[in-house]
Amino acid sequence: MKTRAMGAAPTEKQKSTVARGKKTRPKAKKRKLAGDDPARPKKPPTAFFYFLEDFRKTFQEENPDVKSMREIGKACGEKWKTMNFEEKVAYYDLATEKRAEFEKAMAEYIKRKESADSSDYSSGEY
């Protein structure tokens, strides 16, 4: 009697497992994410993204032949790393201002959503 290591023929069960390939899990149902609400305020960009917006304009004017976002992003990242804090302050201030506006809008959104939810419960709709 030969063993598997010695070159024995695979059994029927082994053949069917090989033919099927990997065992697959049943597909999970898609569930709606909490952040899918279109009325929800969008998070503001960071200071780097405000810098990227300005840098992209000037970089494309100076280098009209460069079309790749990858190259623009690399150049922007290098410039951001070499900038000192005083040069970045304007972007940090802008980001902080936009973050405060976002937090205010988010608080209003949550308040509206909670009041809408409570009115649904009081009317008997679940």
Tab-separated table of C-alpha atoms in Angstrom:
chain	number	residue	atom	x	y	z
A	1	MET	CA	0.000	0.000	0.000
A	2	LYS	CA	1.454	3.356	-1.044
A	3	THR	CA	1.174	6.490	1.075
A	4	ARG	CA	0.431	9.966	-0.251
A	5	ALA	CA	4.077	10.976	0.104
A	6	MET	CA	5.145	8.033	-2.025
A	7	GLY	CA	2.863	8.992	-4.876
A	8	ALA	CA	-0.421	7.270	-4.102
A	9	ALA	CA	-3.413	8.288	-6.144
A	10	PRO	CA	-5.649	10.886	-4.480
A	11	THR	CA	-8.951	9.703	-3.067
A	12	GLU	CA	-12.327	10.833	-4.402
A	13	LYS	CA	-12.733	13.264	-1.528
A	14	GLN	CA	-9.324	14.807	-2.232
A	15	LYS	CA	-10.169	15.089	-5.940
A	16	SER	CA	-13.426	16.911	-5.248
A	17	THR	CA	-11.673	19.311	-2.849
A	18	VAL	CA	-9.015	20.067	-5.456
A	19	ALA	CA	-11.622	20.524	-8.188
A	20	ARG	CA	-13.610	23.002	-6.097
A	21	GLY	CA	-10.568	25.063	-5.226
A	22	LYS	CA	-10.518	27.073	-2.032
A	23	LYS	CA	-13.473	26.909	0.253
A	24	THR	CA	-15.464	30.085	-0.066
A	25	ARG	CA	-17.414	31.802	2.619
A	26	PRO	CA	-20.968	32.835	1.949
A	27	LYS	CA	-21.096	36.448	0.866
A	28	ALA	CA	-21.904	38.847	3.657
A	29	LYS	CA	-24.846	41.160	3.266
A	30	LYS	CA	-23.931	44.741	2.569
A	31	ARG	CA	-24.949	47.000	5.370
A	32	LYS	CA	-25.440	50.680	5.157
A	33	LEU	CA	-22.571	52.606	6.673
A	34	ALA	CA	-23.250	55.252	9.282
A	35	GLY	CA	-21.477	57.898	7.178
A	36	ASP	CA	-23.584	57.387	4.058
A	37	ASP	CA	-25.940	60.267	4.882
A	38	PRO	CA	-25.577	62.906	2.123
A	39	ALA	CA	-26.667	65.655	4.539
A	40	ARG	CA	-23.742	64.906	6.866
A	41	PRO	CA	-21.036	67.610	6.759
A	42	LYS	CA	-17.858	66.600	4.965
A	43	LYS	CA	-14.620	66.601	6.976
A	44	PRO	CA	-12.357	69.530	6.106
A	45	PRO	CA	-8.938	69.064	4.476
A	46	THR	CA	-5.750	69.173	6.527
A	47	ALA	CA	-3.164	71.954	6.323
A	48	PHE	CA	-1.128	69.863	3.880
A	49	PHE	CA	-4.037	69.607	1.449
A	50	TYR	CA	-4.537	73.377	1.461
A	51	PHE	CA	-0.819	73.689	0.714
A	52	LEU	CA	-1.121	71.054	-2.024
A	53	GLU	CA	-3.877	73.071	-3.692
A	54	ASP	CA	-1.683	76.203	-3.827
A	55	PHE	CA	1.465	74.292	-4.729
A	56	ARG	CA	-0.210	72.431	-7.594
A	57	LYS	CA	-1.177	75.697	-9.306
A	58	THR	CA	2.309	77.183	-9.145
A	59	PHE	CA	4.027	73.885	-9.988
A	60	GLN	CA	1.921	73.394	-13.112
A	61	GLU	CA	2.638	76.955	-14.259
A	62	GLU	CA	6.376	76.387	-13.819
A	63	ASN	CA	6.310	72.832	-15.252
A	64	PRO	CA	3.546	72.615	-17.885
A	65	ASP	CA	4.964	69.347	-19.276
A	66	VAL	CA	4.417	67.467	-15.984
A	67	LYS	CA	0.908	65.991	-15.986
A	68	SER	CA	1.337	63.138	-13.509
A	69	MET	CA	-0.334	63.706	-10.140
A	70	ARG	CA	2.241	61.330	-8.694
A	71	GLU	CA	5.120	63.615	-9.674
A	72	ILE	CA	3.280	66.709	-8.469
A	73	GLY	CA	2.524	64.982	-5.168
A	74	LYS	CA	6.151	63.939	-4.714
A	75	ALA	CA	7.402	67.467	-5.381
A	76	CYS	CA	4.788	68.880	-3.017
A	77	GLY	CA	5.741	66.449	-0.260
A	78	GLU	CA	9.413	67.340	-0.593
A	79	LYS	CA	8.607	71.058	-0.454
A	80	TRP	CA	6.354	70.576	2.618
A	81	LYS	CA	9.127	68.697	4.426
A	82	THR	CA	11.645	71.475	3.796
A	83	MET	CA	9.324	74.301	4.868
A	84	ASN	CA	9.760	75.694	8.367
A	85	PHE	CA	6.862	76.195	10.783
A	86	GLU	CA	6.502	79.923	10.031
A	87	GLU	CA	5.839	79.123	6.362
A	88	LYS	CA	3.249	76.498	7.296
A	89	VAL	CA	1.369	78.662	9.836
A	90	ALA	CA	-0.982	80.157	7.223
A	91	TYR	CA	-2.088	76.677	6.158
A	92	TYR	CA	-2.468	75.476	9.753
A	93	ASP	CA	-4.577	78.552	10.567
A	94	LEU	CA	-6.811	77.942	7.554
A	95	ALA	CA	-7.198	74.262	8.475
A	96	THR	CA	-8.031	75.162	12.088
A	97	GLU	CA	-10.649	77.679	10.932
A	98	LYS	CA	-12.269	75.156	8.584
A	99	ARG	CA	-12.161	72.491	11.317
A	100	ALA	CA	-14.044	74.817	13.687
A	101	GLU	CA	-16.687	75.448	10.990
A	102	PHE	CA	-16.980	71.694	10.447
A	103	GLU	CA	-17.436	71.003	14.159
A	104	LYS	CA	-20.154	73.654	14.363
A	105	ALA	CA	-21.926	72.222	11.305
A	106	MET	CA	-21.555	68.709	12.699
A	107	ALA	CA	-23.110	69.742	16.023
A	108	GLU	CA	-26.083	71.230	14.143
A	109	TYR	CA	-26.351	68.086	12.012
A	110	ILE	CA	-26.405	65.831	15.086
A	111	LYS	CA	-28.989	68.067	16.742
A	112	ARG	CA	-31.221	67.918	13.643
A	113	LYS	CA	-30.774	64.170	13.327
A	114	GLU	CA	-31.618	63.559	16.997
A	115	SER	CA	-34.715	65.735	16.792
A	116	ALA	CA	-35.813	63.882	13.648
A	117	ASP	CA	-35.221	60.522	15.348
A	118	SER	CA	-37.159	61.537	18.440
A	119	SER	CA	-40.084	62.741	16.323
A	120	ASP	CA	-40.124	59.347	14.552
A	121	TYR	CA	-40.331	57.547	17.892
A	122	SER	CA	-43.053	59.811	19.243
A	123	SER	CA	-45.215	59.295	16.168
A	124	GLY	CA	-44.912	55.514	16.489
A	125	GLU	CA	-42.770	54.985	13.365
A	126	TYR	CA	-39.702	52.847	13.909
